[in-house]
Tab-separated table of C-alpha atoms in Angstrom:
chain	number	residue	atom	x	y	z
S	1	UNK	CA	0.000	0.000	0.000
S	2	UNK	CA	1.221	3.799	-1.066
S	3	UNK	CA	2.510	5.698	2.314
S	4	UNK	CA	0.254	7.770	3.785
S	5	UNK	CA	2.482	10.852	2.872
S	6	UNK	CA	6.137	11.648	1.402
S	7	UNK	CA	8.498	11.341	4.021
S	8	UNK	CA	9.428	14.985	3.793
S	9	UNK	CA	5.977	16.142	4.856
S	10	UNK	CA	6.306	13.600	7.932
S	11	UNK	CA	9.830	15.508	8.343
S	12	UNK	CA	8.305	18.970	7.955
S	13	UNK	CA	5.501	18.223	10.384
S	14	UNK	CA	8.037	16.900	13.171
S	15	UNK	CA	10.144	20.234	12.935
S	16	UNK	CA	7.088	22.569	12.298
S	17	UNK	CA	6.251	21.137	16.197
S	18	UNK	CA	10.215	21.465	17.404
S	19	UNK	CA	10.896	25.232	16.039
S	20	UNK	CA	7.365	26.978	15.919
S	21	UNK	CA	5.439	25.392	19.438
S	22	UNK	CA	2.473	23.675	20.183
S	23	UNK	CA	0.625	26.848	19.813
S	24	UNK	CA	1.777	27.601	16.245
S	25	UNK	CA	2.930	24.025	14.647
S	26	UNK	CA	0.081	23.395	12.539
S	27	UNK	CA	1.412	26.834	10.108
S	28	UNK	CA	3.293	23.470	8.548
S	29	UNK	CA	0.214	22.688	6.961
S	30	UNK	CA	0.216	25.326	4.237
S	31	UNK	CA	4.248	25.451	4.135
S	32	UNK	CA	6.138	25.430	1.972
S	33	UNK	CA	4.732	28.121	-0.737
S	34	UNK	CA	0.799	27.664	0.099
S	35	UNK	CA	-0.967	30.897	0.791
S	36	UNK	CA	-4.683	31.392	1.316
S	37	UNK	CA	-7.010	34.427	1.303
S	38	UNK	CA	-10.500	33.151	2.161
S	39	UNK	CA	-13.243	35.299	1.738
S	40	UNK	CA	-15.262	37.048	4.633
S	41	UNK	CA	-17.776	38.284	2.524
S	42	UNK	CA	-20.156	36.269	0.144
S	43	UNK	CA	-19.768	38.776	-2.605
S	44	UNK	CA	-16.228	38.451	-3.311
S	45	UNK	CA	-14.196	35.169	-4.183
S	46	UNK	CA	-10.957	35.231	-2.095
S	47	UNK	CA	-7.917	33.130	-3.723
S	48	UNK	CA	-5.378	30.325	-3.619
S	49	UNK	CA	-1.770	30.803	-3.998
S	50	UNK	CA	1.170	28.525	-4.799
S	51	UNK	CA	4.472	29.135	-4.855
S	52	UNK	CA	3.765	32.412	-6.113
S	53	UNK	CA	0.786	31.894	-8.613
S	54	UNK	CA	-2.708	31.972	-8.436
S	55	UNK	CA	-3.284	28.507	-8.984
S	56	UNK	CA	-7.565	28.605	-7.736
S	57	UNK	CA	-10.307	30.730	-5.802
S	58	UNK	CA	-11.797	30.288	-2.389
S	59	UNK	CA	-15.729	30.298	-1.985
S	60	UNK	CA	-17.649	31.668	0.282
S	61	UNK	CA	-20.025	28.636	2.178
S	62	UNK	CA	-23.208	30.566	1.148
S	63	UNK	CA	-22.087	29.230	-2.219
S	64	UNK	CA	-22.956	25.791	-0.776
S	65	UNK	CA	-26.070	26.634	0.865
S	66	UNK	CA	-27.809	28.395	-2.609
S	67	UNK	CA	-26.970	25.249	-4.235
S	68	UNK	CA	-28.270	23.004	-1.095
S	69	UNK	CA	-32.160	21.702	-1.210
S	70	UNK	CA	-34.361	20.469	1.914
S	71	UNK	CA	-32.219	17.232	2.504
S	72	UNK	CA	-28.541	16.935	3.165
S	73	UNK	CA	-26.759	13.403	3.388
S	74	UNK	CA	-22.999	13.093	4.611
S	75	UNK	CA	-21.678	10.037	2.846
S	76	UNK	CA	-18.703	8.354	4.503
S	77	UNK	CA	-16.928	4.993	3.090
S	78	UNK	CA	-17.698	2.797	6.375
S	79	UNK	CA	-19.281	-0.785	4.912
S	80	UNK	CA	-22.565	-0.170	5.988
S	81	UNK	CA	-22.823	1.878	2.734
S	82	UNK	CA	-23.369	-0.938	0.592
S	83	UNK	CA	-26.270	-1.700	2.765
S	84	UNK	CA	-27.840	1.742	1.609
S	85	UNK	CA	-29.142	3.186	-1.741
S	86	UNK	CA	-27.914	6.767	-1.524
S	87	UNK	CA	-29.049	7.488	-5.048
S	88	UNK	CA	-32.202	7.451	-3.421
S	89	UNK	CA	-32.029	10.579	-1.757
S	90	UNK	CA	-31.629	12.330	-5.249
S	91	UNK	CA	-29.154	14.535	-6.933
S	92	UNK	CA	-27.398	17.153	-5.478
S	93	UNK	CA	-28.108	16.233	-1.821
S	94	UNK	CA	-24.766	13.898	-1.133
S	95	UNK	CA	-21.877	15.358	0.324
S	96	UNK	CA	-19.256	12.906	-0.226
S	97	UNK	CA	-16.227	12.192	2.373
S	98	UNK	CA	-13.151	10.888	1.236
S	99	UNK	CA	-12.909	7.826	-0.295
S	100	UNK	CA	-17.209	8.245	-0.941
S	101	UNK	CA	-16.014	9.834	-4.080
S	102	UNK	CA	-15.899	6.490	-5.534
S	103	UNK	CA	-19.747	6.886	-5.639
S	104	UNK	CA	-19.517	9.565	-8.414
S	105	UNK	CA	-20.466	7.981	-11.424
S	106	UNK	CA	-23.011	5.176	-9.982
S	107	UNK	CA	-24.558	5.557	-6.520
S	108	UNK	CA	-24.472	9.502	-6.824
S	109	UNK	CA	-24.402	11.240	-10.567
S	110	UNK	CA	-24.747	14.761	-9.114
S	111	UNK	CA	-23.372	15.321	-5.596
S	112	UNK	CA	-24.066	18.392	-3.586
S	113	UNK	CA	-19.983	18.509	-2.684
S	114	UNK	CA	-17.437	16.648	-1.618
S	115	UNK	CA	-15.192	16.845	1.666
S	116	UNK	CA	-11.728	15.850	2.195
S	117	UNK	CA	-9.857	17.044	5.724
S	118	UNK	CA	-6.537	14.533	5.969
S	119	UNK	CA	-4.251	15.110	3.595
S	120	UNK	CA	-3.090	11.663	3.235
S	121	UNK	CA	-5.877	11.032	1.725
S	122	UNK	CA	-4.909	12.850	-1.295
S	123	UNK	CA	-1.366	11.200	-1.055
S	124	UNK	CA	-3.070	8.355	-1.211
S	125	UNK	CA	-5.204	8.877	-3.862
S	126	UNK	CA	-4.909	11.524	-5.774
S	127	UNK	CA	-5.232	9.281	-9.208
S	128	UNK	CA	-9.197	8.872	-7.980
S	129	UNK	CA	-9.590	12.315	-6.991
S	130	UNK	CA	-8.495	13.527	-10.686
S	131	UNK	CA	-11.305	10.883	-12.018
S	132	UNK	CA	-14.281	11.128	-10.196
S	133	UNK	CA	-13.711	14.791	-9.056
S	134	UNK	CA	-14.965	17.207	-12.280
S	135	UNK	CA	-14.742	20.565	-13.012
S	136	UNK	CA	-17.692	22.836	-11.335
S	137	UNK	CA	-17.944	20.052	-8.275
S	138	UNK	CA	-18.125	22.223	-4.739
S	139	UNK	CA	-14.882	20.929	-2.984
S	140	UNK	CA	-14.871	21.041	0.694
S	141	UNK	CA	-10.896	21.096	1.358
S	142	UNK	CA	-8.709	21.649	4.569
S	143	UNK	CA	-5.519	24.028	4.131
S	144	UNK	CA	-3.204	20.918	4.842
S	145	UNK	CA	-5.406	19.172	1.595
S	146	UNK	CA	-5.511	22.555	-0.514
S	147	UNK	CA	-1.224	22.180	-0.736
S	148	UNK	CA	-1.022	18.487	-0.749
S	149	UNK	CA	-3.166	18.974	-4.143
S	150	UNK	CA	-0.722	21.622	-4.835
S	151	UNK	CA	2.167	19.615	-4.558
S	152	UNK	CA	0.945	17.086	-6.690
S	153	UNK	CA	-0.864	19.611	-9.093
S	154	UNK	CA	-1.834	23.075	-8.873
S	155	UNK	CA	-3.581	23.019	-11.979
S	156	UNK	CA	-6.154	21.011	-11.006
S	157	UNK	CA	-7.911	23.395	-8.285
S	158	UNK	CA	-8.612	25.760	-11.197
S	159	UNK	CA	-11.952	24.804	-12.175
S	160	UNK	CA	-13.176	23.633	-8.848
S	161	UNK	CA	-15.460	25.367	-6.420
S	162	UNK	CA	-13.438	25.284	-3.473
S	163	UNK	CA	-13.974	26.424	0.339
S	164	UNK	CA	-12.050	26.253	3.223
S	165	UNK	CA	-12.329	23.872	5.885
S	166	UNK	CA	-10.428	25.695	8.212
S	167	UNK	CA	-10.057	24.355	11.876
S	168	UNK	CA	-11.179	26.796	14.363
S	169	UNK	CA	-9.141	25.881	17.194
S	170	UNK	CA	-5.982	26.077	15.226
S	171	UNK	CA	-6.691	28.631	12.231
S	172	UNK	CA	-4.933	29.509	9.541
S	173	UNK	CA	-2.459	31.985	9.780
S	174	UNK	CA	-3.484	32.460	13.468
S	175	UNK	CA	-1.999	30.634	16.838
S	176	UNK	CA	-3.999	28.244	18.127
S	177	UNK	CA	-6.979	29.449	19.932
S	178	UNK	CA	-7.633	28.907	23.687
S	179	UNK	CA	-11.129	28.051	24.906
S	180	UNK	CA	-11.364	31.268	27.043
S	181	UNK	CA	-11.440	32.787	23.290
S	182	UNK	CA	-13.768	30.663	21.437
S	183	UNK	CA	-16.259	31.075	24.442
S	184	UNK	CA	-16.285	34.824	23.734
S	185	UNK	CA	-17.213	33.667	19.883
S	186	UNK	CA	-21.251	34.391	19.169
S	187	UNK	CA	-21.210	31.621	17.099
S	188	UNK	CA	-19.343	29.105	18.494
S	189	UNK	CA	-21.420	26.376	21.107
S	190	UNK	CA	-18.927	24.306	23.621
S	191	UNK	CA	-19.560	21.891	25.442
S	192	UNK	CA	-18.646	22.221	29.288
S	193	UNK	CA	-15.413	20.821	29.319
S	194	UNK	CA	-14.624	22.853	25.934
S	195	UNK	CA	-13.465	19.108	24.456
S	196	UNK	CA	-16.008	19.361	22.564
S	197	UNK	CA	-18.045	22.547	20.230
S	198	UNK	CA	-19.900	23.604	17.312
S	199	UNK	CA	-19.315	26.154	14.598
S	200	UNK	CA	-22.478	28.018	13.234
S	201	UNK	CA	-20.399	29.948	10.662
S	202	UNK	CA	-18.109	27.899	8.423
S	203	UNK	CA	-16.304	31.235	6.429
S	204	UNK	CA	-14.757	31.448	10.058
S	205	UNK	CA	-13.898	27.864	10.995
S	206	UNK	CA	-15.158	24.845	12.228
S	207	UNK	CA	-14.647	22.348	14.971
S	208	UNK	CA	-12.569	19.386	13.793
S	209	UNK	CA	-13.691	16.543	15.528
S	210	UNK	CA	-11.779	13.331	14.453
S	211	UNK	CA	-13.563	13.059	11.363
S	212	UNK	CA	-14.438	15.088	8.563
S	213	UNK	CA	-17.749	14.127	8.878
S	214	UNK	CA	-18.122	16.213	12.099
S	215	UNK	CA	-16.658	19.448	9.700
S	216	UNK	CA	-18.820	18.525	6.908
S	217	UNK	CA	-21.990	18.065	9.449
S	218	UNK	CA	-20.988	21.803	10.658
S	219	UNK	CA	-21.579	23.106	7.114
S	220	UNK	CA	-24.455	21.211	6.124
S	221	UNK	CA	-26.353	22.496	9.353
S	222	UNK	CA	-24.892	26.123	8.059
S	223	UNK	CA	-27.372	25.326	4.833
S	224	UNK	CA	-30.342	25.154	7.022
S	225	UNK	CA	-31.752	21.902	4.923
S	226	UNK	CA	-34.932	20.259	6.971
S	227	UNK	CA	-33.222	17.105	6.542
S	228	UNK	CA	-29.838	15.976	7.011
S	229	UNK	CA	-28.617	12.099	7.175
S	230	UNK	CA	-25.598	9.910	7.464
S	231	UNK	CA	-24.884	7.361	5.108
S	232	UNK	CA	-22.015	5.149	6.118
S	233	UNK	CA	-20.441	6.685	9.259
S	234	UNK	CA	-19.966	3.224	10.884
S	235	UNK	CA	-17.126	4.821	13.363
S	236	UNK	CA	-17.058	1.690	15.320
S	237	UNK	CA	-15.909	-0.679	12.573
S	238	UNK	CA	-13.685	2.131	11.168
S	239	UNK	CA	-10.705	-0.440	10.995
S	240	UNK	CA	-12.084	-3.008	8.713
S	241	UNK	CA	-12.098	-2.420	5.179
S	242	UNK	CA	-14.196	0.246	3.617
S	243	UNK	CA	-16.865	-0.172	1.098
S	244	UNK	CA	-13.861	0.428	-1.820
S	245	UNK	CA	-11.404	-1.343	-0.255
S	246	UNK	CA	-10.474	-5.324	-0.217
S	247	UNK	CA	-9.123	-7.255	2.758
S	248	UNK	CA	-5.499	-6.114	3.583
S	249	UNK	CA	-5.723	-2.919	1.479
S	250	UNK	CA	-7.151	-0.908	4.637
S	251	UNK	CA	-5.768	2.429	4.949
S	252	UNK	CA	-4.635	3.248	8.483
S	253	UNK	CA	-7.670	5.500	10.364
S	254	UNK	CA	-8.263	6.934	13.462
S	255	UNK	CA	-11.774	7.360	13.436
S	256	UNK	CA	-12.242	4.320	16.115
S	257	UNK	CA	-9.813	5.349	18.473
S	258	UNK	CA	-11.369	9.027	18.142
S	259	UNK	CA	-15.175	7.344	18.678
S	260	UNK	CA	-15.715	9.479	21.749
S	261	UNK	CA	-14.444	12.664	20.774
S	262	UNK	CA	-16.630	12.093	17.308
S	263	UNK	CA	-19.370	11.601	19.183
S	264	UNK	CA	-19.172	14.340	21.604
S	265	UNK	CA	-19.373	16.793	18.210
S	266	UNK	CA	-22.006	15.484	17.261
S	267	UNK	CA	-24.092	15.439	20.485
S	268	UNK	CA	-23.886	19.275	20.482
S	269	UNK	CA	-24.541	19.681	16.582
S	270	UNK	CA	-28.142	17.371	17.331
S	271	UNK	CA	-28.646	20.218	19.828
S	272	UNK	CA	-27.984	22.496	17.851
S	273	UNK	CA	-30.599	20.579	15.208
S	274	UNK	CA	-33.018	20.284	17.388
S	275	UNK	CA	-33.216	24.010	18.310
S	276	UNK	CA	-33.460	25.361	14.614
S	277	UNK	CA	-36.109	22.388	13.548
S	278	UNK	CA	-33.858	20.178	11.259
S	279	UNK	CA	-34.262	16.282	11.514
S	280	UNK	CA	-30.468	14.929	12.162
S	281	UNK	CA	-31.016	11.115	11.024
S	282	UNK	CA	-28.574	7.857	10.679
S	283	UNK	CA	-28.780	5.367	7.774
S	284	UNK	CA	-25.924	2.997	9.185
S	285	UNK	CA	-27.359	-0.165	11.389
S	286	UNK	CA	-24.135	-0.600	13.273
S	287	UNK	CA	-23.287	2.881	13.882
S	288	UNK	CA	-22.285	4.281	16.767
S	289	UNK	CA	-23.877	7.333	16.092
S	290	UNK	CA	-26.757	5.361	18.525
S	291	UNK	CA	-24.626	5.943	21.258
S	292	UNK	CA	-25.726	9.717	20.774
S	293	UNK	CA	-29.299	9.304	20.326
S	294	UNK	CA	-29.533	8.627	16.513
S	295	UNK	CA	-31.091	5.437	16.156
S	296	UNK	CA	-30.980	3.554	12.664
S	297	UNK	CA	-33.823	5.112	10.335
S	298	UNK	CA	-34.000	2.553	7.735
S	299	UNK	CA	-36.000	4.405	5.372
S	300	UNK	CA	-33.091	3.993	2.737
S	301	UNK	CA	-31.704	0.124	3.016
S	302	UNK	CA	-31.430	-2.068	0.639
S	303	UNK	CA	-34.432	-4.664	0.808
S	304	UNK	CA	-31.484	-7.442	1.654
S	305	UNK	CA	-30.522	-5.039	4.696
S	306	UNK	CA	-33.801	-4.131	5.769
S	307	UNK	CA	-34.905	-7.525	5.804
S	308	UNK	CA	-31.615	-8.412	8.055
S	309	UNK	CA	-32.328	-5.159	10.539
């Protein structure tokens, strides 16, 4: 299996930690040559820059929500998606995580975006990305993602529709925050150890929770749908091949050993749900998204699976 990421970037992470401090070390992820100017207003498109050139433009997340309809599903790769029909939701609903880009093409045709937070996912896979990715697709991309793409090709964020996923605790450009700081935030919502929070405006970060489905969850809610579900967020089983992958292919993930702090995100998002009226649903049997009071809602399964439930 392909490393995870080029030894150098392992290398420049380690030092970034050494010579900048806790508070500052994650400035590695847009070094070397990366720089970002997101925008604050809707109006304007800010821009990406790469070693000098403009190489793409930064949206801002009202983009997403004009093109969002009543229903928003966040489709991770856990194997409980084959148990599902996504399609089923309809066109421009999906937003895809990670390796659910393989869905492009079959299970989805149109999807509402796509999300991608870990940049060695794009180390990774990068090949897929340039194939099921097109031009015009709304790309939800972290700044560590946004110049891993860059090293591998600039070119190829020039006719996407990207926006930042930028974490809120550690922001671009910016040391990272403490909680006595985000409390003062009007939009922010914390829960009362500060481990855990919610963002309710993505153009100036979100909370990244372990997964990019907890980012991804913080946008969707931003789109004020009536509906949003979760296709294929097992978490539990997070270490056992994904719905693309074959026995001993499994890419190394943390989303089991980060179960609780995944879950703690999205305890305060359902709050945060529940207040403004919008249904927060889970398609996956065996995920633990139960543990947070989102039993399985099997009104997409497969006959097969719904039969087995």
């Amino acid at each position: 299996m392909k490393s995870d990421r080029p030894l150098r970037r392992s290398l420049i992470k380690i030092l970034g930690t050494v010579f900048l401090g806790k508070s500052k070390a994650h400035a590695q992820n847009a070094w070397p040559g990366l720089v970002l100017n997101a925008p604050v207003e809707p109006v304007r498109a800010g821009g990406i820059t790469y070693r000098g050139r403009a190489v793409g433009s930064l949206l801002h997340p009202l983009e997403l929500k004009k093109e969002a309809g009543e229903e928003i599903v966040i489709v991770g790769s856990g194997p409980s998606i084959n148990d599902n029909n996504p399609a089923a939701a309809g066109p421009r609903t999906a937003i895809l995580l990670n390796g659910a880009v393989n869905l492009i093409g079959s299970e989805i045709q149109e999807p509402l975006a796509v999300a991608i937070e870990d940049e060695r996912f794009v180390w990774r896979h990068f090949a897929l990305m340039r194939e099921k990715i097109t031009g015009g697709m709304i790309c939800l991309l972290s700044v560590g993602v946004i110049r891993a793409i860059c090293e591998n090709d600039p070119n190829w964020l020039a006719d996407k529709r990207v926006m930042l996923i930028d974490d809120i605790r550690k922001p671009y450009r910016g040391p990272r925050r403490k909680t006595s700081e985000l409390t003062e935030m009007d939009f922010v919502r914390l829960s009362g150890d500060g481990s855990s929070g919610f963002s309710g405006d993505p153009a100036r970060g979100v909370f990244q929770g372990g997964s990019v489905a907890t980012s991804a969850l913080q946008f969707a809610i931003f789109c004020a749908p009536r509906r949003i579900g979760f296709f294929g967020f097992d978490i539990s089983n997070a270490d056992t091949p994904r719905f693309y992958e074959r026995a001993g292919e499994t890419a190394k993930s943390g989303v089991a050993r980060a179960q609780d702090r995944i879950l703690g995100h999205v305890a305060i998002a359902k709050s945060v749900c529940e207040e403004r009226g919008i249904e927060l649903l889970n398609f996956s049997a065996v995920s633990a998204l139960r543990d947070c009071g989102l039993p399985y809602d099997a009104r997409y399964a497969r006959r097969s699976a719904a039969a087995g439930a």
